[in-house]
């Protein structure tokens, strides 16, 4: 397994504010890695340093073997970036825009295939400015992947989507991940992390406070479970035994039975100290 | 076509194909810019009609002749407004790029392998086309309505060509450079339009150069517009008009020198000060 992103001791300060206070990160090639964190926690700063948009104060950073503080055209051609939003008027059609961007790259994919893959085949002849927000987002993704990137940055990709559009978008991202593209995803949606990410890091106050698989983050899998039923609840490390006892007590069906472990959201909110 | 050289890749990408050349990308940017410009109907119509309306207004108000020359005042305005049309790139690019910086378009481009020089080239070529159409319209109206005589000598058209090309390139590059000055896209039109209007008044577009106080002329002489207007007067007013110049000469050598210096200086300014991101974005 090769490493796509390697970060050691990354720091960045804006005036008196320590935005990033010493971050270490390893992202393997082919992995979908999510970065979570509240606004102002240093998440965007960290990602923008990895994308080559921002300079760091200190630390070692290597993205696809290159220091993003000194981006070259060659390196740029191997990295795809899908930013939060662009507000240009979009007078060119979807096909013209994707074809135009394809010309920037030495290893571009076929524009029509990419348009097809992001689900815009029927809109290919429409001007970008005439599309809905969700459709424009798909254009953003098409432009991010047109150069066949080895590494793709997705910055809050589904903000403002309706639930169905989000599901379809997830399938698109899963398809890219399946083909071996390394994906670095920042998002506020925890269900998005559970659906897409192999691993997740939580950034709070400029540091990584937890890192792991979404299902085990922050000791989630081994945490105490809560068993609830009509008339009572108990927190226990052995919920199966509790349910068996309840089965005997109620002689069959337990009314309103639920067994829950902390959701990713519970764990996340605990980690960021809310 | 020139190929930009890329450093040998240290990565494991086997036999990586060459990066697209800056020249090819610049032409492709220009094609996209032109397409976008002509599809933005409202902006296009106003861009082209503005100098026409000015010419019709000024040409109709001042229809007298200039004493001792046999030239009409409206002919002076045709030459001046051609100078102003040649410099519209300054305003269009200064404002347009500031807006693009704010709306994230530039940030997106910065994340691609597009070299900044290709981006500048696309903007400059688009401006060349837009200014050219403006100038052609002005000439047609000048000939049809205001007794403008087109020069017949090939040397005059040669002068016209180099003044026009150097003027457009210099003012485009200057426009790209000043687009970094406004703090945000919404303040851009105020920040950029003011100096452009002032320049037009002190550079001989609306007011003949010899009627300006000395100190204003000296300020105008720093910027390219005065020299562009002077060059166009040489083409369209000919020897009759030379006596109207403060120095009794069009000084074409100096015009070439100063416009050339602005092209080079503008390019250096762009390459050294250009920012893809807005100021409040680090």
PDB file of N, CA and C in Angstrom, chain A residues 77-109:
ATOM      1  N   UNK A  77      -1.719  18.272 -12.529  1.00  0.00           N
ATOM      2  CA  UNK A  77      -2.456  17.425 -13.464  1.00  0.00           C
ATOM      3  C   UNK A  77      -2.830  16.083 -12.841  1.00  0.00           C
ATOM      4  N   UNK A  78      -2.240  15.737 -11.705  1.00  0.00           N
ATOM      5  CA  UNK A  78      -2.543  14.449 -11.054  1.00  0.00           C
ATOM      6  C   UNK A  78      -3.494  14.615  -9.876  1.00  0.00           C
ATOM      7  N   UNK A  79      -3.842  15.856  -9.560  1.00  0.00           N
ATOM      8  CA  UNK A  79      -4.714  16.143  -8.426  1.00  0.00           C
ATOM      9  C   UNK A  79      -6.001  16.802  -8.926  1.00  0.00           C
ATOM     10  N   UNK A  80      -7.143  16.283  -8.492  1.00  0.00           N
ATOM     11  CA  UNK A  80      -8.422  16.913  -8.844  1.00  0.00           C
ATOM     12  C   UNK A  80      -8.995  17.604  -7.622  1.00  0.00           C
ATOM     13  N   UNK A  81      -9.577  18.781  -7.818  1.00  0.00           N
ATOM     14  CA  UNK A  81     -10.135  19.531  -6.697  1.00  0.00           C
ATOM     15  C   UNK A  81     -11.571  19.935  -7.034  1.00  0.00           C
ATOM     16  N   UNK A  82     -12.499  19.551  -6.169  1.00  0.00           N
ATOM     17  CA  UNK A  82     -13.877  20.007  -6.321  1.00  0.00           C
ATOM     18  C   UNK A  82     -14.155  20.956  -5.162  1.00  0.00           C
ATOM     19  N   UNK A  83     -14.184  22.262  -5.480  1.00  0.00           N
ATOM     20  CA  UNK A  83     -14.334  23.273  -4.440  1.00  0.00           C
ATOM     21  C   UNK A  83     -15.796  23.442  -4.055  1.00  0.00           C
ATOM     22  N   UNK A  84     -16.017  24.285  -3.023  1.00  0.00           N
ATOM     23  CA  UNK A  84     -17.374  24.429  -2.516  1.00  0.00           C
ATOM     24  C   UNK A  84     -18.351  24.961  -3.548  1.00  0.00           C
ATOM     25  N   UNK A  85     -18.020  26.049  -4.212  1.00  0.00           N
ATOM     26  CA  UNK A  85     -18.942  26.530  -5.233  1.00  0.00           C
ATOM     27  C   UNK A  85     -18.251  27.563  -6.090  1.00  0.00           C
ATOM     28  N   UNK A  86     -18.663  27.655  -7.340  1.00  0.00           N
ATOM     29  CA  UNK A  86     -18.228  28.774  -8.155  1.00  0.00           C
ATOM     30  C   UNK A  86     -19.487  29.477  -8.625  1.00  0.00           C
ATOM     31  N   UNK A  87     -19.458  30.795  -8.653  1.00  0.00           N
ATOM     32  CA  UNK A  87     -20.657  31.563  -8.959  1.00  0.00           C
ATOM     33  C   UNK A  87     -20.617  32.221 -10.317  1.00  0.00           C
ATOM     34  N   UNK A  88     -19.810  31.710 -11.245  1.00  0.00           N
ATOM     35  CA  UNK A  88     -19.754  32.382 -12.545  1.00  0.00           C
ATOM     36  C   UNK A  88     -21.059  32.155 -13.304  1.00  0.00           C
ATOM     37  N   UNK A  89     -21.283  32.977 -14.301  1.00  0.00           N
ATOM     38  CA  UNK A  89     -22.570  32.971 -14.988  1.00  0.00           C
ATOM     39  C   UNK A  89     -22.803  31.703 -15.797  1.00  0.00           C
ATOM     40  N   UNK A  90     -21.721  31.031 -16.206  1.00  0.00           N
ATOM     41  CA  UNK A  90     -21.886  29.760 -16.902  1.00  0.00           C
ATOM     42  C   UNK A  90     -22.546  29.893 -18.257  1.00  0.00           C
ATOM     43  N   UNK A  91     -21.939  30.687 -19.144  1.00  0.00           N
ATOM     44  CA  UNK A  91     -22.525  30.871 -20.477  1.00  0.00           C
ATOM     45  C   UNK A  91     -22.194  29.715 -21.407  1.00  0.00           C
ATOM     46  N   UNK A  92     -21.197  28.893 -21.059  1.00  0.00           N
ATOM     47  CA  UNK A  92     -20.841  27.771 -21.917  1.00  0.00           C
ATOM     48  C   UNK A  92     -21.702  26.571 -21.535  1.00  0.00           C
ATOM     49  N   UNK A  93     -21.895  25.670 -22.502  1.00  0.00           N
ATOM     50  CA  UNK A  93     -22.690  24.482 -22.199  1.00  0.00           C
ATOM     51  C   UNK A  93     -21.856  23.508 -21.376  1.00  0.00           C
ATOM     52  N   UNK A  94     -22.540  22.509 -20.815  1.00  0.00           N
ATOM     53  CA  UNK A  94     -21.849  21.489 -20.028  1.00  0.00           C
ATOM     54  C   UNK A  94     -20.761  20.835 -20.877  1.00  0.00           C
ATOM     55  N   UNK A  95     -21.111  20.459 -22.095  1.00  0.00           N
ATOM     56  CA  UNK A  95     -20.133  19.747 -22.940  1.00  0.00           C
ATOM     57  C   UNK A  95     -18.947  20.658 -23.273  1.00  0.00           C
ATOM     58  N   UNK A  96     -19.230  21.910 -23.626  1.00  0.00           N
ATOM     59  CA  UNK A  96     -18.140  22.839 -23.953  1.00  0.00           C
ATOM     60  C   UNK A  96     -17.220  23.042 -22.756  1.00  0.00           C
ATOM     61  N   UNK A  97     -17.812  23.182 -21.573  1.00  0.00           N
ATOM     62  CA  UNK A  97     -17.012  23.426 -20.378  1.00  0.00           C
ATOM     63  C   UNK A  97     -16.115  22.236 -20.066  1.00  0.00           C
ATOM     64  N   UNK A  98     -16.693  21.039 -20.108  1.00  0.00           N
ATOM     65  CA  UNK A  98     -15.906  19.839 -19.767  1.00  0.00           C
ATOM     66  C   UNK A  98     -14.816  19.616 -20.814  1.00  0.00           C
ATOM     67  N   UNK A  99     -15.153  19.828 -22.095  1.00  0.00           N
ATOM     68  CA  UNK A  99     -14.148  19.683 -23.166  1.00  0.00           C
ATOM     69  C   UNK A  99     -13.017  20.690 -22.987  1.00  0.00           C
ATOM     70  N   UNK A 100     -13.412  21.917 -22.628  1.00  0.00           N
ATOM     71  CA  UNK A 100     -12.397  22.965 -22.455  1.00  0.00           C
ATOM     72  C   UNK A 100     -11.423  22.572 -21.340  1.00  0.00           C
ATOM     73  N   UNK A 101     -11.947  22.131 -20.215  1.00  0.00           N
ATOM     74  CA  UNK A 101     -11.072  21.742 -19.103  1.00  0.00           C
ATOM     75  C   UNK A 101     -10.244  20.507 -19.451  1.00  0.00           C
ATOM     76  N   UNK A 102     -10.799  19.625 -20.278  1.00  0.00           N
ATOM     77  CA  UNK A 102     -10.042  18.426 -20.675  1.00  0.00           C
ATOM     78  C   UNK A 102      -8.730  18.835 -21.352  1.00  0.00           C
ATOM     79  N   UNK A 103      -8.779  19.973 -22.067  1.00  0.00           N
ATOM     80  CA  UNK A 103      -7.588  20.443 -22.763  1.00  0.00           C
ATOM     81  C   UNK A 103      -6.450  20.855 -21.838  1.00  0.00           C
ATOM     82  N   UNK A 104      -6.749  21.062 -20.557  1.00  0.00           N
ATOM     83  CA  UNK A 104      -5.701  21.471 -19.608  1.00  0.00           C
ATOM     84  C   UNK A 104      -4.772  20.315 -19.226  1.00  0.00           C
ATOM     85  N   UNK A 105      -5.251  19.084 -19.443  1.00  0.00           N
ATOM     86  CA  UNK A 105      -4.578  17.926 -18.846  1.00  0.00           C
ATOM     87  C   UNK A 105      -3.905  17.036 -19.882  1.00  0.00           C
ATOM     88  N   UNK A 106      -2.781  16.463 -19.496  1.00  0.00           N
ATOM     89  CA  UNK A 106      -2.102  15.552 -20.422  1.00  0.00           C
ATOM     90  C   UNK A 106      -2.781  14.175 -20.491  1.00  0.00           C
ATOM     91  N   UNK A 107      -3.503  13.779 -19.472  1.00  0.00           N
ATOM     92  CA  UNK A 107      -4.140  12.457 -19.465  1.00  0.00           C
ATOM     93  C   UNK A 107      -5.651  12.591 -19.256  1.00  0.00           C
ATOM     94  N   UNK A 108      -6.294  13.425 -20.045  1.00  0.00           N
ATOM     95  CA  UNK A 108      -7.720  13.685 -19.846  1.00  0.00           C
ATOM     96  C   UNK A 108      -8.557  12.486 -20.262  1.00  0.00           C
ATOM     97  N   UNK A 109      -9.680  12.322 -19.592  1.00  0.00           N
ATOM     98  CA  UNK A 109     -10.641  11.301 -19.996  1.00  0.00           C
ATOM     99  C   UNK A 109     -11.511  11.852 -21.120  1.00  0.00           C
TER     100      UNK A 109
END
